[in-house]
Each structure stands twice: as structure tokens, then as C-alpha cells.
PDB file of C-alpha atoms in Angstrom:
ATOM      1  CA  UNK A 220     110.480-101.514  -7.298  1.00  0.00           C
ATOM      2  CA  UNK A 221     110.240 -99.028 -10.163  1.00  0.00           C
ATOM      3  CA  UNK A 222     108.280-100.308 -13.141  1.00  0.00           C
ATOM      4  CA  UNK A 223     111.256-100.144 -15.510  1.00  0.00           C
ATOM      5  CA  UNK A 224     113.426-102.155 -13.096  1.00  0.00           C
ATOM      6  CA  UNK A 225     111.002-105.073 -12.910  1.00  0.00           C
ATOM      7  CA  UNK A 226     112.514-108.303 -14.126  1.00  0.00           C
ATOM      8  CA  UNK A 227     111.307-109.331 -17.550  1.00  0.00           C
ATOM      9  CA  UNK A 228     108.894-112.211 -17.665  1.00  0.00           C
ATOM     10  CA  UNK A 229     109.869-115.259 -19.711  1.00  0.00           C
ATOM     11  CA  UNK A 230     107.397-117.190 -21.867  1.00  0.00           C
ATOM     12  CA  UNK A 231     108.332-120.450 -23.606  1.00  0.00           C
ATOM     13  CA  UNK A 232     106.143-121.898 -26.370  1.00  0.00           C
ATOM     14  CA  UNK A 233     106.840-125.613 -26.765  1.00  0.00           C
ATOM     15  CA  UNK A 234     106.150-126.668 -30.347  1.00  0.00           C
ATOM     16  CA  UNK A 235     106.260-123.048 -31.479  1.00  0.00           C
ATOM     17  CA  UNK A 236     106.790-123.849 -35.150  1.00  0.00           C
ATOM     18  CA  UNK A 237     103.371-125.554 -35.388  1.00  0.00           C
ATOM     19  CA  UNK A 238     100.061-123.952 -36.358  1.00  0.00           C
ATOM     20  CA  UNK A 239      98.876-122.632 -32.986  1.00  0.00           C
ATOM     21  CA  UNK A 240     102.467-122.056 -31.847  1.00  0.00           C
ATOM     22  CA  UNK A 241     103.250-119.616 -34.647  1.00  0.00           C
ATOM     23  CA  UNK A 242     100.032-117.638 -34.166  1.00  0.00           C
ATOM     24  CA  UNK A 243     100.783-117.452 -30.449  1.00  0.00           C
ATOM     25  CA  UNK A 244     104.396-116.322 -30.986  1.00  0.00           C
ATOM     26  CA  UNK A 245     103.241-113.556 -33.341  1.00  0.00           C
ATOM     27  CA  UNK A 246     100.891-112.264 -30.611  1.00  0.00           C
ATOM     28  CA  UNK A 247     103.479-112.572 -27.818  1.00  0.00           C
ATOM     29  CA  UNK A 248     106.136-110.795 -29.887  1.00  0.00           C
ATOM     30  CA  UNK A 249     103.958-107.659 -29.755  1.00  0.00           C
ATOM     31  CA  UNK A 250     104.847-107.450 -26.051  1.00  0.00           C
ATOM     32  CA  UNK A 251     108.623-107.740 -26.706  1.00  0.00           C
ATOM     33  CA  UNK A 252     109.199-104.604 -24.619  1.00  0.00           C
ATOM     34  CA  UNK A 253     108.255-106.504 -21.457  1.00  0.00           C
ATOM     35  CA  UNK A 254     108.375-110.197 -22.328  1.00  0.00           C
ATOM     36  CA  UNK A 255     111.232-112.462 -23.284  1.00  0.00           C
ATOM     37  CA  UNK A 256     109.767-115.031 -25.653  1.00  0.00           C
ATOM     38  CA  UNK A 257     111.312-118.296 -26.815  1.00  0.00           C
ATOM     39  CA  UNK A 258     110.065-121.442 -28.518  1.00  0.00           C
ATOM     40  CA  UNK A 259     111.146-125.012 -29.015  1.00  0.00           C
ATOM     41  CA  UNK A 260     111.111-126.866 -32.317  1.00  0.00           C
ATOM     42  CA  UNK A 261     111.705-130.525 -33.078  1.00  0.00           C
ATOM     43  CA  UNK A 262     113.086-130.215 -36.601  1.00  0.00           C
ATOM     44  CA  UNK A 263     116.791-129.734 -37.419  1.00  0.00           C
ATOM     45  CA  UNK A 264     116.387-126.003 -37.903  1.00  0.00           C
ATOM     46  CA  UNK A 265     113.624-123.563 -36.939  1.00  0.00           C
ATOM     47  CA  UNK A 266     111.630-122.105 -39.864  1.00  0.00           C
ATOM     48  CA  UNK A 267     113.603-119.140 -41.230  1.00  0.00           C
ATOM     49  CA  UNK A 268     110.541-117.038 -42.211  1.00  0.00           C
ATOM     50  CA  UNK A 269     109.392-117.221 -38.575  1.00  0.00           C
ATOM     51  CA  UNK A 270     112.787-116.069 -37.262  1.00  0.00           C
ATOM     52  CA  UNK A 271     112.901-113.267 -39.849  1.00  0.00           C
ATOM     53  CA  UNK A 272     109.396-112.051 -38.985  1.00  0.00           C
ATOM     54  CA  UNK A 273     109.900-112.214 -35.197  1.00  0.00           C
ATOM     55  CA  UNK A 274     113.512-111.186 -34.552  1.00  0.00           C
ATOM     56  CA  UNK A 275     112.976-110.772 -30.793  1.00  0.00           C
ATOM     57  CA  UNK A 276     111.920-114.409 -30.365  1.00  0.00           C
ATOM     58  CA  UNK A 277     114.546-117.064 -29.566  1.00  0.00           C
ATOM     59  CA  UNK A 278     114.522-120.637 -30.870  1.00  0.00           C
ATOM     60  CA  UNK A 279     115.736-123.805 -29.123  1.00  0.00           C
ATOM     61  CA  UNK A 280     115.830-127.317 -30.481  1.00  0.00           C
ATOM     62  CA  UNK A 281     114.350-129.804 -27.999  1.00  0.00           C
ATOM     63  CA  UNK A 282     113.240-133.409 -28.026  1.00  0.00           C
ATOM     64  CA  UNK A 283     110.229-133.817 -25.777  1.00  0.00           C
ATOM     65  CA  UNK A 284     110.475-137.588 -25.571  1.00  0.00           C
ATOM     66  CA  UNK A 285     114.011-137.618 -24.172  1.00  0.00           C
ATOM     67  CA  UNK A 286     114.163-134.120 -22.740  1.00  0.00           C
ATOM     68  CA  UNK A 287     117.284-133.381 -24.796  1.00  0.00           C
ATOM     69  CA  UNK A 288     117.728-129.647 -25.224  1.00  0.00           C
ATOM     70  CA  UNK A 289     115.767-128.536 -22.169  1.00  0.00           C
ATOM     71  CA  UNK A 290     118.899-127.959 -20.064  1.00  0.00           C
ATOM     72  CA  UNK A 291     120.226-125.607 -22.745  1.00  0.00           C
ATOM     73  CA  UNK A 292     117.069-123.520 -22.274  1.00  0.00           C
ATOM     74  CA  UNK A 293     117.703-123.357 -18.503  1.00  0.00           C
ATOM     75  CA  UNK A 294     121.265-122.245 -19.136  1.00  0.00           C
ATOM     76  CA  UNK A 295     120.670-119.455 -21.626  1.00  0.00           C
ATOM     77  CA  UNK A 296     117.023-118.431 -21.298  1.00  0.00           C
ATOM     78  CA  UNK A 297     116.363-119.331 -17.668  1.00  0.00           C
ATOM     79  CA  UNK A 298     113.303-120.720 -15.930  1.00  0.00           C
ATOM     80  CA  UNK A 299     110.209-119.715 -17.900  1.00  0.00           C
ATOM     81  CA  UNK A 300     107.381-118.103 -15.937  1.00  0.00           C
ATOM     82  CA  UNK A 301     104.874-119.448 -18.449  1.00  0.00           C
ATOM     83  CA  UNK A 302     105.229-122.553 -20.608  1.00  0.00           C
ATOM     84  CA  UNK A 303     102.631-123.186 -23.313  1.00  0.00           C
ATOM     85  CA  UNK A 304     102.769-126.776 -24.553  1.00  0.00           C
ATOM     86  CA  UNK A 305     101.446-126.972 -28.129  1.00  0.00           C
ATOM     87  CA  UNK A 306     103.595-129.965 -29.113  1.00  0.00           C
ATOM     88  CA  UNK A 307     101.804-133.223 -29.933  1.00  0.00           C
ATOM     89  CA  UNK A 308     101.241-135.958 -32.448  1.00  0.00           C
ATOM     90  CA  UNK A 309      97.755-134.707 -33.189  1.00  0.00           C
ATOM     91  CA  UNK A 310      96.762-136.796 -36.213  1.00  0.00           C
ATOM     92  CA  UNK A 311      94.553-139.571 -34.757  1.00  0.00           C
ATOM     93  CA  UNK A 312      95.571-142.057 -37.416  1.00  0.00           C
ATOM     94  CA  UNK A 313      99.288-141.536 -36.722  1.00  0.00           C
ATOM     95  CA  UNK A 314      98.621-142.167 -33.009  1.00  0.00           C
ATOM     96  CA  UNK A 315      96.696-145.346 -33.852  1.00  0.00           C
ATOM     97  CA  UNK A 316      99.593-146.662 -35.942  1.00  0.00           C
ATOM     98  CA  UNK A 317     102.218-146.044 -33.256  1.00  0.00           C
ATOM     99  CA  UNK A 318     100.712-145.945 -29.731  1.00  0.00           C
ATOM    100  CA  UNK A 319     104.099-145.880 -27.908  1.00  0.00           C
ATOM    101  CA  UNK A 320     105.185-142.821 -29.918  1.00  0.00           C
ATOM    102  CA  UNK A 321     101.833-141.141 -29.233  1.00  0.00           C
ATOM    103  CA  UNK A 322     102.178-141.686 -25.492  1.00  0.00           C
ATOM    104  CA  UNK A 323     105.859-140.681 -25.401  1.00  0.00           C
ATOM    105  CA  UNK A 324     105.201-137.440 -27.279  1.00  0.00           C
ATOM    106  CA  UNK A 325     101.761-136.463 -26.003  1.00  0.00           C
ATOM    107  CA  UNK A 326     102.390-137.070 -22.291  1.00  0.00           C
ATOM    108  CA  UNK A 327     104.850-134.245 -21.493  1.00  0.00           C
ATOM    109  CA  UNK A 328     106.795-136.100 -18.802  1.00  0.00           C
ATOM    110  CA  UNK A 329     110.258-134.726 -19.653  1.00  0.00           C
ATOM    111  CA  UNK A 330     108.876-131.182 -19.872  1.00  0.00           C
ATOM    112  CA  UNK A 331     107.070-131.422 -16.522  1.00  0.00           C
ATOM    113  CA  UNK A 332     110.066-133.036 -14.808  1.00  0.00           C
ATOM    114  CA  UNK A 333     112.276-130.252 -16.154  1.00  0.00           C
ATOM    115  CA  UNK A 334     109.922-127.627 -14.689  1.00  0.00           C
ATOM    116  CA  UNK A 335     109.889-129.490 -11.353  1.00  0.00           C
ATOM    117  CA  UNK A 336     113.714-129.500 -11.344  1.00  0.00           C
ATOM    118  CA  UNK A 337     113.712-125.732 -10.683  1.00  0.00           C
ATOM    119  CA  UNK A 338     112.366-126.558  -7.222  1.00  0.00           C
ATOM    120  CA  UNK A 339     109.830-123.738  -6.982  1.00  0.00           C
ATOM    121  CA  UNK A 340     106.261-122.854  -8.000  1.00  0.00           C
ATOM    122  CA  UNK A 341     107.168-120.004 -10.325  1.00  0.00           C
ATOM    123  CA  UNK A 342     106.113-121.618 -13.610  1.00  0.00           C
ATOM    124  CA  UNK A 343     102.598-121.966 -15.004  1.00  0.00           C
ATOM    125  CA  UNK A 344     102.118-124.788 -17.523  1.00  0.00           C
ATOM    126  CA  UNK A 345      99.382-124.093 -20.096  1.00  0.00           C
ATOM    127  CA  UNK A 346      98.790-127.421 -21.832  1.00  0.00           C
ATOM    128  CA  UNK A 347      96.789-128.039 -25.012  1.00  0.00           C
ATOM    129  CA  UNK A 348      94.481-131.016 -24.705  1.00  0.00           C
ATOM    130  CA  UNK A 349      91.619-131.997 -27.016  1.00  0.00           C
ATOM    131  CA  UNK A 350      87.862-132.475 -27.302  1.00  0.00           C
ATOM    132  CA  UNK A 351      88.719-136.063 -28.310  1.00  0.00           C
ATOM    133  CA  UNK A 352      89.044-137.001 -24.620  1.00  0.00           C
ATOM    134  CA  UNK A 353      85.228-137.281 -24.645  1.00  0.00           C
ATOM    135  CA  UNK A 354      83.385-140.398 -25.804  1.00  0.00           C
ATOM    136  CA  UNK A 355      81.142-138.529 -28.216  1.00  0.00           C
ATOM    137  CA  UNK A 356      77.733-139.945 -27.343  1.00  0.00           C
ATOM    138  CA  UNK A 357      75.952-136.682 -26.450  1.00  0.00           C
ATOM    139  CA  UNK A 358      76.105-132.958 -27.191  1.00  0.00           C
ATOM    140  CA  UNK A 359      77.836-130.147 -25.318  1.00  0.00           C
ATOM    141  CA  UNK A 360      80.177-131.930 -22.932  1.00  0.00           C
ATOM    142  CA  UNK A 361      81.072-130.139 -19.704  1.00  0.00           C
ATOM    143  CA  UNK A 362      84.547-130.223 -18.142  1.00  0.00           C
ATOM    144  CA  UNK A 363      83.422-132.512 -15.312  1.00  0.00           C
ATOM    145  CA  UNK A 364      81.953-135.124 -17.672  1.00  0.00           C
ATOM    146  CA  UNK A 365      83.764-138.447 -17.772  1.00  0.00           C
ATOM    147  CA  UNK A 366      86.608-138.830 -20.245  1.00  0.00           C
ATOM    148  CA  UNK A 367      86.186-141.999 -22.327  1.00  0.00           C
ATOM    149  CA  UNK A 368      88.224-141.533 -25.510  1.00  0.00           C
ATOM    150  CA  UNK A 369      87.518-143.881 -28.427  1.00  0.00           C
ATOM    151  CA  UNK A 370      90.959-143.614 -30.042  1.00  0.00           C
ATOM    152  CA  UNK A 371      94.653-143.603 -29.136  1.00  0.00           C
ATOM    153  CA  UNK A 372      95.016-139.861 -29.639  1.00  0.00           C
ATOM    154  CA  UNK A 373      92.307-139.199 -27.048  1.00  0.00           C
ATOM    155  CA  UNK A 374      93.803-141.796 -24.695  1.00  0.00           C
ATOM    156  CA  UNK A 375      97.261-140.206 -24.882  1.00  0.00           C
ATOM    157  CA  UNK A 376      95.729-136.801 -24.127  1.00  0.00           C
ATOM    158  CA  UNK A 377      93.804-138.148 -21.102  1.00  0.00           C
ATOM    159  CA  UNK A 378      97.056-139.667 -19.828  1.00  0.00           C
ATOM    160  CA  UNK A 379      98.739-136.270 -20.277  1.00  0.00           C
ATOM    161  CA  UNK A 380      96.010-134.484 -18.330  1.00  0.00           C
ATOM    162  CA  UNK A 381      96.273-136.952 -15.442  1.00  0.00           C
ATOM    163  CA  UNK A 382     100.061-136.654 -15.352  1.00  0.00           C
ATOM    164  CA  UNK A 383      99.935-132.843 -15.240  1.00  0.00           C
ATOM    165  CA  UNK A 384      97.243-132.736 -12.539  1.00  0.00           C
ATOM    166  CA  UNK A 385      99.264-135.148 -10.376  1.00  0.00           C
ATOM    167  CA  UNK A 386     102.638-133.446 -10.804  1.00  0.00           C
ATOM    168  CA  UNK A 387     102.178-129.715 -11.399  1.00  0.00           C
ATOM    169  CA  UNK A 388     101.250-127.163  -8.775  1.00  0.00           C
ATOM    170  CA  UNK A 389     100.180-124.601 -11.408  1.00  0.00           C
ATOM    171  CA  UNK A 390      98.517-125.605 -14.639  1.00  0.00           C
ATOM    172  CA  UNK A 391      95.788-124.699 -17.128  1.00  0.00           C
ATOM    173  CA  UNK A 392      94.610-127.580 -19.317  1.00  0.00           C
ATOM    174  CA  UNK A 393      92.747-126.429 -22.423  1.00  0.00           C
ATOM    175  CA  UNK A 394      90.560-128.980 -24.191  1.00  0.00           C
ATOM    176  CA  UNK A 395      90.581-127.555 -27.667  1.00  0.00           C
ATOM    177  CA  UNK A 396      88.333-128.354 -30.585  1.00  0.00           C
ATOM    178  CA  UNK A 397      89.493-128.028 -34.223  1.00  0.00           C
ATOM    179  CA  UNK A 398      91.554-124.823 -34.419  1.00  0.00           C
ATOM    180  CA  UNK A 399      91.102-122.982 -37.707  1.00  0.00           C
ATOM    181  CA  UNK A 400      92.098-119.619 -39.145  1.00  0.00           C
ATOM    182  CA  UNK A 401      94.618-117.993 -41.480  1.00  0.00           C
ATOM    183  CA  UNK A 402      97.866-119.668 -42.554  1.00  0.00           C
ATOM    184  CA  UNK A 403     100.969-119.108 -40.397  1.00  0.00           C
ATOM    185  CA  UNK A 404     104.028-116.893 -41.032  1.00  0.00           C
ATOM    186  CA  UNK A 405     105.987-119.965 -42.092  1.00  0.00           C
ATOM    187  CA  UNK A 406     103.297-122.115 -43.762  1.00  0.00           C
ATOM    188  CA  UNK A 407     102.643-125.394 -41.965  1.00  0.00           C
ATOM    189  CA  UNK A 408     102.604-128.656 -43.883  1.00  0.00           C
ATOM    190  CA  UNK A 409      99.287-129.901 -42.528  1.00  0.00           C
ATOM    191  CA  UNK A 410      96.092-129.154 -44.400  1.00  0.00           C
ATOM    192  CA  UNK A 411      94.076-126.296 -42.851  1.00  0.00           C
ATOM    193  CA  UNK A 412      90.337-127.128 -42.756  1.00  0.00           C
ATOM    194  CA  UNK A 413      88.779-123.925 -44.117  1.00  0.00           C
ATOM    195  CA  UNK A 414      91.431-123.426 -46.807  1.00  0.00           C
ATOM    196  CA  UNK A 415      91.100-127.065 -47.869  1.00  0.00           C
ATOM    197  CA  UNK A 416      87.304-126.832 -48.128  1.00  0.00           C
ATOM    198  CA  UNK A 417      87.610-123.583 -50.059  1.00  0.00           C
ATOM    199  CA  UNK A 418      90.044-125.105 -52.547  1.00  0.00           C
ATOM    200  CA  UNK A 419      87.970-128.243 -53.241  1.00  0.00           C
ATOM    201  CA  UNK A 420      84.658-126.351 -53.473  1.00  0.00           C
ATOM    202  CA  UNK A 421      86.173-123.714 -55.781  1.00  0.00           C
ATOM    203  CA  UNK A 422      86.690-126.417 -58.410  1.00  0.00           C
ATOM    204  CA  UNK A 423      82.932-126.817 -58.794  1.00  0.00           C
ATOM    205  CA  UNK A 424      82.964-130.634 -58.590  1.00  0.00           C
ATOM    206  CA  UNK A 425      80.777-132.574 -56.161  1.00  0.00           C
ATOM    207  CA  UNK A 426      82.509-133.257 -52.810  1.00  0.00           C
ATOM    208  CA  UNK A 427      81.367-135.469 -49.932  1.00  0.00           C
ATOM    209  CA  UNK A 428      81.268-134.217 -46.332  1.00  0.00           C
ATOM    210  CA  UNK A 429      80.265-136.037 -43.140  1.00  0.00           C
ATOM    211  CA  UNK A 430      76.880-135.037 -41.752  1.00  0.00           C
ATOM    212  CA  UNK A 431      77.042-136.950 -38.456  1.00  0.00           C
ATOM    213  CA  UNK A 432      80.190-135.929 -36.568  1.00  0.00           C
ATOM    214  CA  UNK A 433      79.887-132.763 -34.516  1.00  0.00           C
ATOM    215  CA  UNK A 434      82.465-130.431 -32.962  1.00  0.00           C
ATOM    216  CA  UNK A 435      82.837-126.787 -31.919  1.00  0.00           C
ATOM    217  CA  UNK A 436      85.716-125.433 -34.039  1.00  0.00           C
ATOM    218  CA  UNK A 437      87.530-122.465 -32.503  1.00  0.00           C
ATOM    219  CA  UNK A 438      89.047-119.523 -34.372  1.00  0.00           C
ATOM    220  CA  UNK A 439      92.798-119.401 -33.800  1.00  0.00           C
ATOM    221  CA  UNK A 440      92.807-115.796 -32.553  1.00  0.00           C
ATOM    222  CA  UNK A 441      90.272-116.732 -29.854  1.00  0.00           C
ATOM    223  CA  UNK A 442      92.554-119.593 -28.808  1.00  0.00           C
ATOM    224  CA  UNK A 443      95.492-117.159 -28.631  1.00  0.00           C
ATOM    225  CA  UNK A 444      93.365-114.734 -26.551  1.00  0.00           C
ATOM    226  CA  UNK A 445      92.515-117.496 -24.063  1.00  0.00           C
ATOM    227  CA  UNK A 446      96.191-118.439 -23.637  1.00  0.00           C
ATOM    228  CA  UNK A 447      97.297-114.794 -23.420  1.00  0.00           C
ATOM    229  CA  UNK A 448      94.629-114.019 -20.834  1.00  0.00           C
ATOM    230  CA  UNK A 449      95.679-116.938 -18.597  1.00  0.00           C
ATOM    231  CA  UNK A 450      99.363-116.006 -18.958  1.00  0.00           C
ATOM    232  CA  UNK A 451      98.726-112.330 -18.227  1.00  0.00           C
ATOM    233  CA  UNK A 452      96.755-113.066 -15.053  1.00  0.00           C
ATOM    234  CA  UNK A 453      99.463-115.426 -13.808  1.00  0.00           C
ATOM    235  CA  UNK A 454     102.260-112.963 -14.554  1.00  0.00           C
ATOM    236  CA  UNK A 455     100.454-110.102 -12.828  1.00  0.00           C
ATOM    237  CA  UNK A 456      99.253-111.790  -9.643  1.00  0.00           C
ATOM    238  CA  UNK A 457     100.976-115.192  -9.427  1.00  0.00           C
ATOM    239  CA  UNK A 458      98.046-116.774  -7.587  1.00  0.00           C
ATOM    240  CA  UNK A 459      97.781-120.564  -7.689  1.00  0.00           C
ATOM    241  CA  UNK A 460      96.219-121.771 -10.954  1.00  0.00           C
ATOM    242  CA  UNK A 461      94.672-125.227 -11.375  1.00  0.00           C
ATOM    243  CA  UNK A 462      92.164-125.010 -14.148  1.00  0.00           C
ATOM    244  CA  UNK A 463      90.612-127.234 -16.801  1.00  0.00           C
ATOM    245  CA  UNK A 464      88.682-125.535 -19.600  1.00  0.00           C
ATOM    246  CA  UNK A 465      86.777-126.524 -22.720  1.00  0.00           C
ATOM    247  CA  UNK A 466      87.933-124.183 -25.479  1.00  0.00           C
ATOM    248  CA  UNK A 467      85.706-124.310 -28.529  1.00  0.00           C
ATOM    249  CA  UNK A 468      83.668-121.935 -30.609  1.00  0.00           C
ATOM    250  CA  UNK A 469      79.989-121.276 -29.846  1.00  0.00           C
ATOM    251  CA  UNK A 470      78.648-123.389 -32.729  1.00  0.00           C
ATOM    252  CA  UNK A 471      78.136-127.170 -32.907  1.00  0.00           C
ATOM    253  CA  UNK A 472      78.864-128.054 -36.524  1.00  0.00           C
ATOM    254  CA  UNK A 473      79.465-131.101 -38.712  1.00  0.00           C
ATOM    255  CA  UNK A 474      81.945-131.173 -41.599  1.00  0.00           C
ATOM    256  CA  UNK A 475      78.902-130.718 -43.822  1.00  0.00           C
ATOM    257  CA  UNK A 476      77.884-127.548 -41.922  1.00  0.00           C
ATOM    258  CA  UNK A 477      81.471-126.291 -42.152  1.00  0.00           C
ATOM    259  CA  UNK A 478      81.524-126.756 -45.930  1.00  0.00           C
ATOM    260  CA  UNK A 479      78.141-125.023 -46.225  1.00  0.00           C
ATOM    261  CA  UNK A 480      79.511-122.014 -44.329  1.00  0.00           C
ATOM    262  CA  UNK A 481      82.497-121.802 -46.671  1.00  0.00           C
ATOM    263  CA  UNK A 482      80.164-122.038 -49.692  1.00  0.00           C
ATOM    264  CA  UNK A 483      77.903-119.314 -48.267  1.00  0.00           C
ATOM    265  CA  UNK A 484      80.801-116.928 -47.590  1.00  0.00           C
ATOM    266  CA  UNK A 485      82.320-117.593 -51.022  1.00  0.00           C
ATOM    267  CA  UNK A 486      79.077-117.718 -52.984  1.00  0.00           C
ATOM    268  CA  UNK A 487      79.638-121.276 -54.241  1.00  0.00           C
ATOM    269  CA  UNK A 488      76.819-123.518 -55.404  1.00  0.00           C
ATOM    270  CA  UNK A 489      75.570-125.586 -52.441  1.00  0.00           C
ATOM    271  CA  UNK A 490      74.486-128.389 -54.777  1.00  0.00           C
ATOM    272  CA  UNK A 491      78.083-129.617 -55.094  1.00  0.00           C
ATOM    273  CA  UNK A 492      78.153-130.399 -51.359  1.00  0.00           C
ATOM    274  CA  UNK A 493      77.138-134.022 -50.857  1.00  0.00           C
ATOM    275  CA  UNK A 494      76.031-135.185 -47.419  1.00  0.00           C
ATOM    276  CA  UNK A 495      77.387-138.596 -46.329  1.00  0.00           C
ATOM    277  CA  UNK A 496      77.617-140.590 -43.107  1.00  0.00           C
ATOM    278  CA  UNK A 497      81.036-140.964 -41.461  1.00  0.00           C
ATOM    279  CA  UNK A 498      80.386-144.708 -41.164  1.00  0.00           C
ATOM    280  CA  UNK A 499      80.549-144.934 -44.976  1.00  0.00           C
ATOM    281  CA  UNK A 500      84.313-144.305 -44.915  1.00  0.00           C
ATOM    282  CA  UNK A 501      87.020-146.339 -43.189  1.00  0.00           C
ATOM    283  CA  UNK A 502      89.664-143.939 -41.889  1.00  0.00           C
ATOM    284  CA  UNK A 503      91.648-146.556 -40.038  1.00  0.00           C
ATOM    285  CA  UNK A 504      90.766-145.008 -36.684  1.00  0.00           C
ATOM    286  CA  UNK A 505      87.629-144.701 -34.529  1.00  0.00           C
ATOM    287  CA  UNK A 506      86.222-141.191 -34.421  1.00  0.00           C
ATOM    288  CA  UNK A 507      83.797-139.853 -31.777  1.00  0.00           C
ATOM    289  CA  UNK A 508      80.485-138.777 -33.285  1.00  0.00           C
ATOM    290  CA  UNK A 509      79.556-135.765 -31.134  1.00  0.00           C
ATOM    291  CA  UNK A 510      82.216-134.055 -29.030  1.00  0.00           C
ATOM    292  CA  UNK A 511      80.664-130.606 -29.068  1.00  0.00           C
ATOM    293  CA  UNK A 512      81.565-128.751 -25.869  1.00  0.00           C
ATOM    294  CA  UNK A 513      79.843-126.476 -23.384  1.00  0.00           C
ATOM    295  CA  UNK A 514      82.050-123.347 -23.069  1.00  0.00           C
ATOM    296  CA  UNK A 515      80.100-121.606 -20.293  1.00  0.00           C
ATOM    297  CA  UNK A 516      83.017-121.954 -17.859  1.00  0.00           C
ATOM    298  CA  UNK A 517      85.417-120.355 -20.359  1.00  0.00           C
ATOM    299  CA  UNK A 518      83.209-117.364 -21.098  1.00  0.00           C
ATOM    300  CA  UNK A 519      82.448-116.774 -17.407  1.00  0.00           C
ATOM    301  CA  UNK A 520      85.990-117.208 -16.105  1.00  0.00           C
ATOM    302  CA  UNK A 521      87.908-115.271 -18.754  1.00  0.00           C
ATOM    303  CA  UNK A 522      85.136-113.038 -20.176  1.00  0.00           C
ATOM    304  CA  UNK A 523      86.157-114.177 -23.657  1.00  0.00           C
ATOM    305  CA  UNK A 524      83.356-114.827 -26.118  1.00  0.00           C
ATOM    306  CA  UNK A 525      84.661-116.808 -29.114  1.00  0.00           C
ATOM    307  CA  UNK A 526      83.337-115.667 -32.497  1.00  0.00           C
ATOM    308  CA  UNK A 527      80.723-117.619 -34.451  1.00  0.00           C
ATOM    309  CA  UNK A 528      81.876-120.199 -36.960  1.00  0.00           C
ATOM    310  CA  UNK A 529      80.514-118.197 -39.906  1.00  0.00           C
ATOM    311  CA  UNK A 530      82.375-115.042 -38.769  1.00  0.00           C
ATOM    312  CA  UNK A 531      85.526-117.092 -38.277  1.00  0.00           C
ATOM    313  CA  UNK A 532      85.254-118.522 -41.791  1.00  0.00           C
ATOM    314  CA  UNK A 533      84.805-115.018 -43.197  1.00  0.00           C
ATOM    315  CA  UNK A 534      87.818-113.706 -41.232  1.00  0.00           C
ATOM    316  CA  UNK A 535      89.937-116.676 -42.363  1.00  0.00           C
ATOM    317  CA  UNK A 536      89.113-116.257 -46.054  1.00  0.00           C
ATOM    318  CA  UNK A 537      89.526-112.451 -45.883  1.00  0.00           C
ATOM    319  CA  UNK A 538      92.976-112.920 -44.329  1.00  0.00           C
ATOM    320  CA  UNK A 539      93.965-115.399 -47.053  1.00  0.00           C
ATOM    321  CA  UNK A 540      92.816-112.984 -49.769  1.00  0.00           C
ATOM    322  CA  UNK A 541      94.966-110.164 -48.378  1.00  0.00           C
TER     323      UNK A 541
END
């Protein structure tokens, strides 16, 4: 078949109006000559700035709990070759307050059943999981380590992983750490970690940061590269994919270390950063103390080397300035 006659590949980003979703759509839209890209949103209307900036991308309203709206995607967009599921209730405290809602939203049963309804193996599901599936009692967890989440958010994500592994013939589950980077095309409501730290430190008042909870934050563009790489390989060779990957940055950092990096990049006085223990604050939800991740498998399998936290902070703040 001549190259120009090849059927266009369809990519659907579920939860595309969220933080990662928007960054991913912006990257996918660059391949509009060969990809048909669509996204789902839960709100009444999709964000207008996003539609204006990415005119080739189509929006569909869908409710992941009930599956309402998915049939409309089948009818007008067709079966997607790649589905990236970024939709979740990802605030641990919100999950703790309403466990049934957390399970109903975070376990993508209606989405998976919809994909199964096509009756073939032509779709790859790339699903965003979390480092919070780990218990947090050691450093640098590997993918095969036991999952023992300490909160409802982690439990709902473990349930999602199990459901996908049981039901899907092709999947990539990405256990992501904190995703940080520049603001999105249509600004998201949630507080972005680097921007928040920058704004509080810029005021010159003393601020407290936890010194005893460790993670491996990942720069958003690295996350997008990982997803794009998996999608590209699937679209080009269609070989069976059943993969579970830790996706974090290379550095194990506490909130205190994160704030220190922001202060270093910005030239703020480090004396205003006060080190405190996480146990000194009641957040209404248990939080794992060390869920840093080993990313050897990621770097070997995809040849992607995520940037250092300090470089990511610099890139984030440079992007905000411009």
C-alpha cells in the first residue's frame, strides 16, 4: 500500500483537559498530518483555549463511571488504535473522603469494556498509575516489588492495574511519580508544585517543607516522550504489548529538596526554607514516606533518560517566564 494511502491512526486521550492530557495533546497535534487525535473531558464543555490552540483535535464529553459518551466516540471517531487514560481522582484526600467514587473513577471498567466491545486486539491502552501503589518503607522500588498502598488513592490504582492486566490483551501501565513542568494551554485549576513553591518562596517569608517523604518527580515532557514512544512503536509494528513501567525522574527528593532546588535556580535565600517532619502535620490521609522508584527498566526499554530534577525546575521556570 502506498504511504499516502495508509489509513490514519487514531489516538484518544481520556481526561485530555487535565495537566498531563493537555501537554500530551499539544505533542500529538504536531503529527496531525498522520494522526487523528481526540480527547474526552468530564466537564460540561471542553476548555476553549485548548480547542483554539489545537484545531485539529476533537473533543468528546464522556463519563467514565457510567460509560456515557463512549458510544458516540465509536460512531464518529471510530475505534482508537491507542487510548491514553489520564483520567483519575488523583488527590489522595479526596479519595479518602469518598472511596466508592475513587474506585468508580480510578478503575477504568467502562473504558476497558468499551475497548473489548470492538472484538479485536487493535487497541493499545496506555494507563497512568502512580508511585503510591508502593508501601513506602524503602528506597528505589522496582516494578516487581509488592504493591501495598497505605491510602485509598493507591488502593484504587492497584485495583485498576489488576483489572487492566486481567482484561486487556495490550496494555502499558505507567507508575508515575509527581509530574511537574510548565502550565498548560488552558490553565488547570490544581496547584502546580514548582510554580507554587516559587510563588511562596518569592515572598521572602519562612515556609515549612517536609524533609522525610521521598519521591522521584518526573518532568512532564519526559512523561509525554514515554507515552509517545510506546504509542509510536505500537502503531508501527503492532506487536503484543504487556508492560508495566516505573516512570519517574532520576532524583530521589523530598519536598524540602524540591524547595531548595527552586531557591537555587531563582537565587532565593535558603534560610527561609524550614525543614519539618511530615508527621508534624495531619493531612487527613496516610502518606507513604519513601516511594522513590528504580527506573532502570524504563531507560533500558525505551532508551529515554529523564532529565534531572534541577534541570527540570530550570526548564519549568524558564517556560513560565517566557
